[in-house]
Amino acid sequence: MAGSDPEKLIAKADKMTKLSFTRWNADWKNAAILYEQAGVAFRLAKQYEKAKLAFEKASKGQEMLSSPWDAAKHMESAGAMAKEHGSWNEVADLYTRASELYIECARSQPASDALAKGARALEESLPEAAARLYMNACDILEEDEKEQMAFDLYRGAASVYIKLEKYEDAASVLLRWGLSADKCNAKNSQCKAYLSAIVVYLYKHDFKQAEKCYNDCSQTDSFMGSDQFRAASNLLSAYREGDIEEIKRVAQSSIISNLDHVIIRLARKLPTGELDMVQTEAAEEGGELDEDNLI
């Protein structure tokens, strides 16, 4: 196989799939093997565009043979070749198609993994597409009640949104992570996700939303009794009092230091705006924050 000309392999496989007066049935079994061999040869030669097309054809061959698992594997290979070639829009499409084929096999984990591979490949070039793939991967695992397998995906999506300065979206992902963690009794991850969301809102200098998030999250017993709850309480109290030094102290605490790096970086920059307005709003609203919760 190493000495085979991939162009000739493709031509031979194409001939096997074309019907004629002398060929009434396409030979997809042997054609798929040849397409795969050609794809590997093109990949070794670093002819990534041709390798991508060959793996796509190998995938189609396996589909024709009613083998969605093998079709999905070849489609993932095509996605990897699109990444090497820099065909970013195709990366998203190919990994999405691979995921769909895994779904046909009722295999949620590989289906989610395929989307995650696409997301990681696109983080720098098409970050918004990457975030969508991450969240679609989460959807698949959530539907199959495998939330605990999705934690790295929530983390990836939140990180991308923060880099895009889409802080509302990042906080929404973190809160969704917290809910999923609650479903699988991952209390520590749940509390970290909730505190992270509050930090994101504070970094955005949206004290009202941070306060609302804190109050909503405090409805859960696991958060109420946690170190993360106390850190959030102290942060919000310091904001209300306009105590910049206390804000910085809490932001440097070990509780914050145990969050994800992208959240730590945001916390270390707090406060990001003037605190006078926060104090004025707090006084006017009469304390939306439950003062009994402050430690």
mmCIF file of C-alpha atoms in Angstrom:
data_model
loop_
_atom_site.group_PDB
_atom_site.id
_atom_site.type_symbol
_atom_site.label_atom_id
_atom_site.label_comp_id
_atom_site.label_asym_id
_atom_site.label_seq_id
_atom_site.Cartn_x
_atom_site.Cartn_y
_atom_site.Cartn_z
ATOM 1 C CA MET A 1 0.000 0.000 0.000
ATOM 2 C CA ALA A 2 2.915 2.344 0.830
ATOM 3 C CA GLY A 3 4.018 2.279 -2.815
ATOM 4 C CA SER A 4 0.537 2.735 -4.248
ATOM 5 C CA ASP A 5 -0.304 5.896 -6.155
ATOM 6 C CA PRO A 6 -3.263 7.476 -4.314
ATOM 7 C CA GLU A 7 -4.495 9.111 -7.502
ATOM 8 C CA LYS A 8 -4.743 5.667 -9.108
ATOM 9 C CA LEU A 9 -6.475 4.294 -6.011
ATOM 10 C CA ILE A 10 -9.104 7.045 -6.252
ATOM 11 C CA ALA A 11 -9.593 6.439 -9.975
ATOM 12 C CA LYS A 12 -9.990 2.703 -9.412
ATOM 13 C CA ALA A 13 -12.453 3.242 -6.559
ATOM 14 C CA ASP A 14 -14.458 5.769 -8.583
ATOM 15 C CA LYS A 15 -14.747 3.239 -11.381
ATOM 16 C CA MET A 16 -16.071 0.647 -8.934
ATOM 17 C CA THR A 17 -18.904 2.931 -7.880
ATOM 18 C CA LYS A 18 -20.079 3.973 -11.326
ATOM 19 C CA LEU A 19 -22.772 1.911 -12.985
ATOM 20 C CA SER A 20 -22.454 1.006 -16.644
ATOM 21 C CA PHE A 21 -23.681 -1.559 -19.157
ATOM 22 C CA THR A 22 -21.090 -3.960 -17.773
ATOM 23 C CA ARG A 23 -21.385 -2.950 -14.091
ATOM 24 C CA TRP A 24 -24.912 -3.121 -12.726
ATOM 25 C CA ASN A 25 -24.008 -2.888 -9.034
ATOM 26 C CA ALA A 26 -21.579 -0.534 -7.369
ATOM 27 C CA ASP A 27 -18.817 -2.264 -5.414
ATOM 28 C CA TRP A 28 -18.867 0.039 -2.374
ATOM 29 C CA LYS A 29 -17.084 -2.486 -0.150
ATOM 30 C CA ASN A 30 -13.853 -2.519 -2.119
ATOM 31 C CA ALA A 31 -14.196 1.110 -3.162
ATOM 32 C CA ALA A 32 -14.383 2.242 0.468
ATOM 33 C CA ILE A 33 -11.180 0.359 1.242
ATOM 34 C CA LEU A 34 -9.382 2.019 -1.683
ATOM 35 C CA TYR A 35 -10.671 5.484 -0.738
ATOM 36 C CA GLU A 36 -9.364 4.994 2.784
ATOM 37 C CA GLN A 37 -5.978 3.834 1.501
ATOM 38 C CA ALA A 38 -5.806 6.878 -0.759
ATOM 39 C CA GLY A 39 -6.721 9.160 2.137
ATOM 40 C CA VAL A 40 -3.921 7.757 4.283
ATOM 41 C CA ALA A 41 -1.424 8.086 1.431
ATOM 42 C CA PHE A 42 -2.432 11.692 0.725
ATOM 43 C CA ARG A 43 -2.193 12.492 4.451
ATOM 44 C CA LEU A 44 1.334 11.072 4.637
ATOM 45 C CA ALA A 45 2.236 13.177 1.614
ATOM 46 C CA LYS A 46 0.692 16.215 3.386
ATOM 47 C CA GLN A 47 -1.750 16.707 0.529
ATOM 48 C CA TYR A 48 -4.491 17.533 2.987
ATOM 49 C CA GLU A 49 -7.193 18.742 0.608
ATOM 50 C CA LYS A 50 -6.976 15.546 -1.432
ATOM 51 C CA ALA A 51 -6.849 13.489 1.757
ATOM 52 C CA LYS A 52 -10.022 15.207 2.968
ATOM 53 C CA LEU A 53 -11.882 14.378 -0.245
ATOM 54 C CA ALA A 54 -10.680 10.769 -0.122
ATOM 55 C CA PHE A 55 -11.877 10.298 3.466
ATOM 56 C CA GLU A 56 -15.210 11.892 2.586
ATOM 57 C CA LYS A 57 -15.605 9.325 -0.188
ATOM 58 C CA ALA A 58 -14.591 6.528 2.176
ATOM 59 C CA SER A 59 -17.260 7.769 4.568
ATOM 60 C CA LYS A 60 -19.891 7.773 1.855
ATOM 61 C CA GLY A 61 -18.870 4.224 0.946
ATOM 62 C CA GLN A 62 -19.405 3.051 4.515
ATOM 63 C CA GLU A 63 -22.778 4.796 4.590
ATOM 64 C CA MET A 64 -23.770 2.909 1.447
ATOM 65 C CA LEU A 65 -22.739 -0.260 3.254
ATOM 66 C CA SER A 66 -24.984 0.685 6.208
ATOM 67 C CA SER A 67 -22.010 1.110 8.517
ATOM 68 C CA PRO A 68 -22.486 4.531 10.145
ATOM 69 C CA TRP A 69 -19.770 3.878 12.745
ATOM 70 C CA ASP A 70 -17.049 3.440 10.125
ATOM 71 C CA ALA A 71 -18.554 6.298 8.125
ATOM 72 C CA ALA A 72 -18.279 8.538 11.189
ATOM 73 C CA LYS A 73 -14.619 7.596 11.744
ATOM 74 C CA HIS A 74 -13.756 8.504 8.158
ATOM 75 C CA MET A 75 -15.702 11.755 8.435
ATOM 76 C CA GLU A 76 -13.665 12.651 11.523
ATOM 77 C CA SER A 77 -10.518 11.990 9.496
ATOM 78 C CA ALA A 78 -11.866 14.314 6.807
ATOM 79 C CA GLY A 79 -12.444 16.963 9.481
ATOM 80 C CA ALA A 80 -8.876 16.604 10.699
ATOM 81 C CA MET A 81 -7.601 17.065 7.150
ATOM 82 C CA ALA A 82 -9.763 20.166 6.704
ATOM 83 C CA LYS A 83 -8.130 21.556 9.840
ATOM 84 C CA GLU A 84 -4.640 20.871 8.452
ATOM 85 C CA HIS A 85 -5.652 22.556 5.197
ATOM 86 C CA GLY A 86 -7.145 25.554 7.019
ATOM 87 C CA SER A 87 -10.628 25.031 5.568
ATOM 88 C CA TRP A 88 -12.314 26.262 8.735
ATOM 89 C CA ASN A 89 -15.935 26.279 7.607
ATOM 90 C CA GLU A 90 -15.543 22.711 6.413
ATOM 91 C CA VAL A 91 -14.093 21.694 9.773
ATOM 92 C CA ALA A 92 -17.371 22.568 11.474
ATOM 93 C CA ASP A 93 -19.480 20.834 8.820
ATOM 94 C CA LEU A 94 -17.418 17.630 8.721
ATOM 95 C CA TYR A 95 -17.218 17.119 12.470
ATOM 96 C CA THR A 96 -20.933 17.878 12.741
ATOM 97 C CA ARG A 97 -21.651 15.235 10.132
ATOM 98 C CA ALA A 98 -19.421 12.757 11.985
ATOM 99 C CA SER A 99 -21.406 13.465 15.136
ATOM 100 C CA GLU A 100 -24.686 12.825 13.318
ATOM 101 C CA LEU A 101 -23.387 9.480 12.105
ATOM 102 C CA TYR A 102 -22.419 8.480 15.642
ATOM 103 C CA ILE A 103 -25.926 9.420 16.751
ATOM 104 C CA GLU A 104 -27.250 6.963 14.159
ATOM 105 C CA CYS A 105 -25.303 4.315 16.076
ATOM 106 C CA ALA A 106 -26.875 5.526 19.341
ATOM 107 C CA ARG A 107 -23.406 6.461 20.623
ATOM 108 C CA SER A 108 -23.707 9.778 22.420
ATOM 109 C CA GLN A 109 -20.172 9.928 23.817
ATOM 110 C CA PRO A 110 -18.336 9.654 20.459
ATOM 111 C CA ALA A 111 -20.946 11.990 18.942
ATOM 112 C CA SER A 112 -20.157 14.601 21.574
ATOM 113 C CA ASP A 113 -16.414 13.983 21.277
ATOM 114 C CA ALA A 114 -16.530 14.636 17.528
ATOM 115 C CA LEU A 115 -18.103 18.052 18.092
ATOM 116 C CA ALA A 116 -15.566 18.804 20.809
ATOM 117 C CA LYS A 117 -12.713 18.011 18.416
ATOM 118 C CA GLY A 118 -14.207 20.408 15.905
ATOM 119 C CA ALA A 119 -14.645 23.065 18.584
ATOM 120 C CA ARG A 120 -11.039 22.820 19.721
ATOM 121 C CA ALA A 121 -9.862 23.072 16.115
ATOM 122 C CA LEU A 122 -11.887 26.256 15.592
ATOM 123 C CA GLU A 123 -11.235 28.156 18.831
ATOM 124 C CA GLU A 124 -8.696 30.509 17.274
ATOM 125 C CA SER A 125 -10.075 30.888 13.736
ATOM 126 C CA LEU A 126 -13.860 30.709 14.229
ATOM 127 C CA PRO A 127 -14.451 31.095 17.967
ATOM 128 C CA GLU A 128 -18.212 31.629 17.709
ATOM 129 C CA ALA A 129 -18.565 28.421 15.699
ATOM 130 C CA ALA A 130 -16.378 26.708 18.300
ATOM 131 C CA ALA A 131 -18.682 27.835 21.110
ATOM 132 C CA ARG A 132 -21.723 26.528 19.228
ATOM 133 C CA LEU A 133 -20.068 23.147 18.727
ATOM 134 C CA TYR A 134 -19.173 22.971 22.416
ATOM 135 C CA MET A 135 -22.768 23.675 23.408
ATOM 136 C CA ASN A 136 -24.164 21.215 20.850
ATOM 137 C CA ALA A 137 -21.826 18.609 22.333
ATOM 138 C CA CYS A 138 -23.257 19.415 25.776
ATOM 139 C CA ASP A 139 -26.788 19.014 24.427
ATOM 140 C CA ILE A 140 -26.026 15.479 23.258
ATOM 141 C CA LEU A 141 -24.673 14.389 26.636
ATOM 142 C CA GLU A 142 -27.452 16.084 28.567
ATOM 143 C CA GLU A 143 -30.083 14.337 26.461
ATOM 144 C CA ASP A 144 -28.416 11.022 27.313
ATOM 145 C CA GLU A 145 -28.188 11.988 31.012
ATOM 146 C CA LYS A 146 -24.392 12.001 30.919
ATOM 147 C CA GLU A 147 -23.947 15.505 32.309
ATOM 148 C CA GLN A 148 -20.765 14.643 34.199
ATOM 149 C CA MET A 149 -19.041 13.877 30.896
ATOM 150 C CA ALA A 150 -19.787 17.418 29.692
ATOM 151 C CA PHE A 151 -17.852 19.420 32.295
ATOM 152 C CA ASP A 152 -14.848 20.101 30.042
ATOM 153 C CA LEU A 153 -17.246 21.170 27.283
ATOM 154 C CA TYR A 154 -18.935 23.784 29.487
ATOM 155 C CA ARG A 155 -15.481 24.953 30.498
ATOM 156 C CA GLY A 156 -14.400 25.231 26.864
ATOM 157 C CA ALA A 157 -17.509 27.148 25.817
ATOM 158 C CA ALA A 158 -17.268 29.579 28.732
ATOM 159 C CA SER A 159 -13.606 30.226 27.965
ATOM 160 C CA VAL A 160 -14.376 30.989 24.313
ATOM 161 C CA TYR A 161 -17.189 33.362 25.231
ATOM 162 C CA ILE A 162 -14.949 35.203 27.691
ATOM 163 C CA LYS A 163 -12.265 35.614 25.028
ATOM 164 C CA LEU A 164 -14.985 37.025 22.757
ATOM 165 C CA GLU A 165 -16.018 39.363 25.607
ATOM 166 C CA LYS A 166 -19.501 37.845 25.509
ATOM 167 C CA TYR A 167 -19.821 37.796 29.258
ATOM 168 C CA GLU A 168 -23.576 37.208 29.409
ATOM 169 C CA ASP A 169 -23.156 34.085 27.302
ATOM 170 C CA ALA A 170 -20.224 32.948 29.431
ATOM 171 C CA ALA A 171 -22.217 33.356 32.637
ATOM 172 C CA SER A 172 -25.174 31.488 31.125
ATOM 173 C CA VAL A 173 -22.901 28.566 30.254
ATOM 174 C CA LEU A 174 -21.468 28.532 33.774
ATOM 175 C CA LEU A 175 -24.943 28.503 35.322
ATOM 176 C CA ARG A 176 -25.957 25.692 32.992
ATOM 177 C CA TRP A 177 -22.850 23.823 34.108
ATOM 178 C CA GLY A 178 -23.916 24.330 37.702
ATOM 179 C CA LEU A 179 -27.355 22.851 37.019
ATOM 180 C CA SER A 180 -25.826 19.847 35.275
ATOM 181 C CA ALA A 181 -23.400 19.346 38.146
ATOM 182 C CA ASP A 182 -26.343 19.402 40.538
ATOM 183 C CA LYS A 183 -28.057 16.616 38.580
ATOM 184 C CA CYS A 184 -25.069 14.317 38.975
ATOM 185 C CA ASN A 185 -24.358 15.346 42.567
ATOM 186 C CA ALA A 186 -21.037 16.992 41.710
ATOM 187 C CA LYS A 187 -21.359 19.568 44.470
ATOM 188 C CA ASN A 188 -17.874 21.048 44.262
ATOM 189 C CA SER A 189 -18.149 21.636 40.518
ATOM 190 C CA GLN A 190 -21.606 23.115 40.995
ATOM 191 C CA CYS A 191 -20.396 25.633 43.585
ATOM 192 C CA LYS A 192 -17.354 26.588 41.513
ATOM 193 C CA ALA A 193 -19.558 27.166 38.470
ATOM 194 C CA TYR A 194 -21.925 29.425 40.437
ATOM 195 C CA LEU A 195 -19.103 31.481 41.948
ATOM 196 C CA SER A 196 -17.511 31.736 38.488
ATOM 197 C CA ALA A 197 -20.733 33.142 37.041
ATOM 198 C CA ILE A 198 -20.877 35.780 39.785
ATOM 199 C CA VAL A 199 -17.251 36.749 39.079
ATOM 200 C CA VAL A 200 -18.057 37.111 35.376
ATOM 201 C CA TYR A 201 -20.971 39.447 36.119
ATOM 202 C CA LEU A 202 -18.821 41.522 38.462
ATOM 203 C CA TYR A 203 -16.069 41.727 35.863
ATOM 204 C CA LYS A 204 -18.716 43.010 33.444
ATOM 205 C CA HIS A 205 -19.500 45.542 36.191
ATOM 206 C CA ASP A 206 -23.102 44.375 36.305
ATOM 207 C CA PHE A 207 -23.647 44.330 40.054
ATOM 208 C CA LYS A 208 -27.418 43.918 39.763
ATOM 209 C CA GLN A 209 -27.042 40.743 37.722
ATOM 210 C CA ALA A 210 -24.300 39.445 39.998
ATOM 211 C CA GLU A 211 -26.597 40.010 42.960
ATOM 212 C CA LYS A 212 -29.528 38.301 41.248
ATOM 213 C CA CYS A 213 -27.302 35.372 40.316
ATOM 214 C CA TYR A 214 -26.099 35.115 43.916
ATOM 215 C CA ASN A 215 -29.653 35.132 45.268
ATOM 216 C CA ASP A 216 -30.812 32.517 42.744
ATOM 217 C CA CYS A 217 -27.859 30.222 43.416
ATOM 218 C CA SER A 218 -28.382 30.588 47.161
ATOM 219 C CA GLN A 219 -31.632 28.666 46.792
ATOM 220 C CA THR A 220 -29.552 25.486 46.577
ATOM 221 C CA ASP A 221 -28.414 23.940 49.843
ATOM 222 C CA SER A 222 -25.096 22.777 48.434
ATOM 223 C CA PHE A 223 -24.069 26.316 47.479
ATOM 224 C CA MET A 224 -25.345 27.857 50.723
ATOM 225 C CA GLY A 225 -22.971 25.835 52.856
ATOM 226 C CA SER A 226 -19.922 26.113 50.628
ATOM 227 C CA ASP A 227 -16.675 28.078 50.677
ATOM 228 C CA GLN A 228 -17.649 29.428 47.258
ATOM 229 C CA PHE A 229 -20.840 30.866 48.761
ATOM 230 C CA ARG A 230 -18.835 32.664 51.434
ATOM 231 C CA ALA A 231 -16.435 34.080 48.837
ATOM 232 C CA ALA A 232 -19.365 35.350 46.768
ATOM 233 C CA SER A 233 -20.982 36.848 49.877
ATOM 234 C CA ASN A 234 -17.789 38.644 50.826
ATOM 235 C CA LEU A 235 -17.288 39.955 47.315
ATOM 236 C CA LEU A 236 -20.785 41.379 47.063
ATOM 237 C CA SER A 237 -20.591 42.856 50.549
ATOM 238 C CA ALA A 238 -17.318 44.576 49.633
ATOM 239 C CA TYR A 239 -18.900 45.966 46.481
ATOM 240 C CA ARG A 240 -21.811 47.372 48.491
ATOM 241 C CA GLU A 241 -19.434 49.007 50.918
ATOM 242 C CA GLY A 242 -17.156 50.317 48.175
ATOM 243 C CA ASP A 243 -14.219 48.542 49.821
ATOM 244 C CA ILE A 244 -11.687 48.111 47.020
ATOM 245 C CA GLU A 245 -9.059 46.538 49.258
ATOM 246 C CA GLU A 246 -11.517 43.879 50.448
ATOM 247 C CA ILE A 247 -12.542 43.114 46.873
ATOM 248 C CA LYS A 248 -8.903 42.601 45.968
ATOM 249 C CA ARG A 249 -8.321 40.486 49.062
ATOM 250 C CA VAL A 250 -11.192 38.133 48.263
ATOM 251 C CA ALA A 251 -10.107 37.985 44.618
ATOM 252 C CA GLN A 252 -6.678 36.786 45.781
ATOM 253 C CA SER A 253 -8.134 34.153 48.137
ATOM 254 C CA SER A 254 -7.506 30.432 47.772
ATOM 255 C CA ILE A 255 -11.191 29.860 46.930
ATOM 256 C CA ILE A 256 -10.881 32.064 43.846
ATOM 257 C CA SER A 257 -7.477 30.540 43.044
ATOM 258 C CA ASN A 258 -9.123 27.123 42.747
ATOM 259 C CA LEU A 259 -11.400 28.244 39.908
ATOM 260 C CA ASP A 260 -10.516 27.854 36.226
ATOM 261 C CA HIS A 261 -7.630 30.017 35.026
ATOM 262 C CA VAL A 262 -9.797 32.142 32.756
ATOM 263 C CA ILE A 263 -12.016 33.044 35.741
ATOM 264 C CA ILE A 264 -9.031 33.686 38.009
ATOM 265 C CA ARG A 265 -7.709 36.203 35.483
ATOM 266 C CA LEU A 266 -11.012 38.082 35.551
ATOM 267 C CA ALA A 267 -11.183 38.037 39.355
ATOM 268 C CA ARG A 268 -7.664 39.425 39.690
ATOM 269 C CA LYS A 269 -8.787 42.522 37.752
ATOM 270 C CA LEU A 270 -11.721 43.329 40.060
ATOM 271 C CA PRO A 271 -13.102 45.892 40.530
ATOM 272 C CA THR A 272 -13.389 46.919 36.884
ATOM 273 C CA GLY A 273 -15.427 50.090 37.338
ATOM 274 C CA GLU A 274 -16.375 52.827 39.755
ATOM 275 C CA LEU A 275 -18.091 51.592 42.909
ATOM 276 C CA ASP A 276 -20.010 54.795 43.692
ATOM 277 C CA MET A 277 -22.916 53.802 41.445
ATOM 278 C CA VAL A 278 -23.071 50.342 43.006
ATOM 279 C CA GLN A 279 -23.414 51.873 46.474
ATOM 280 C CA THR A 280 -26.072 54.331 45.270
ATOM 281 C CA GLU A 281 -28.115 51.582 43.616
ATOM 282 C CA ALA A 282 -27.834 49.374 46.678
ATOM 283 C CA ALA A 283 -29.038 52.163 48.949
ATOM 284 C CA GLU A 284 -31.957 53.022 46.659
ATOM 285 C CA GLU A 285 -33.106 49.422 46.340
ATOM 286 C CA GLY A 286 -32.956 48.799 50.053
ATOM 287 C CA GLY A 287 -30.834 45.684 49.918
ATOM 288 C CA GLU A 288 -31.896 43.191 47.318
ATOM 289 C CA LEU A 289 -29.085 40.990 48.649
ATOM 290 C CA ASP A 290 -30.084 38.872 51.599
ATOM 291 C CA GLU A 291 -27.917 40.404 54.289
ATOM 292 C CA ASP A 292 -28.475 37.398 56.563
ATOM 293 C CA ASN A 293 -26.402 35.368 54.132
ATOM 294 C CA LEU A 294 -23.356 37.603 54.363
ATOM 295 C CA ILE A 295 -20.507 36.162 56.339
#
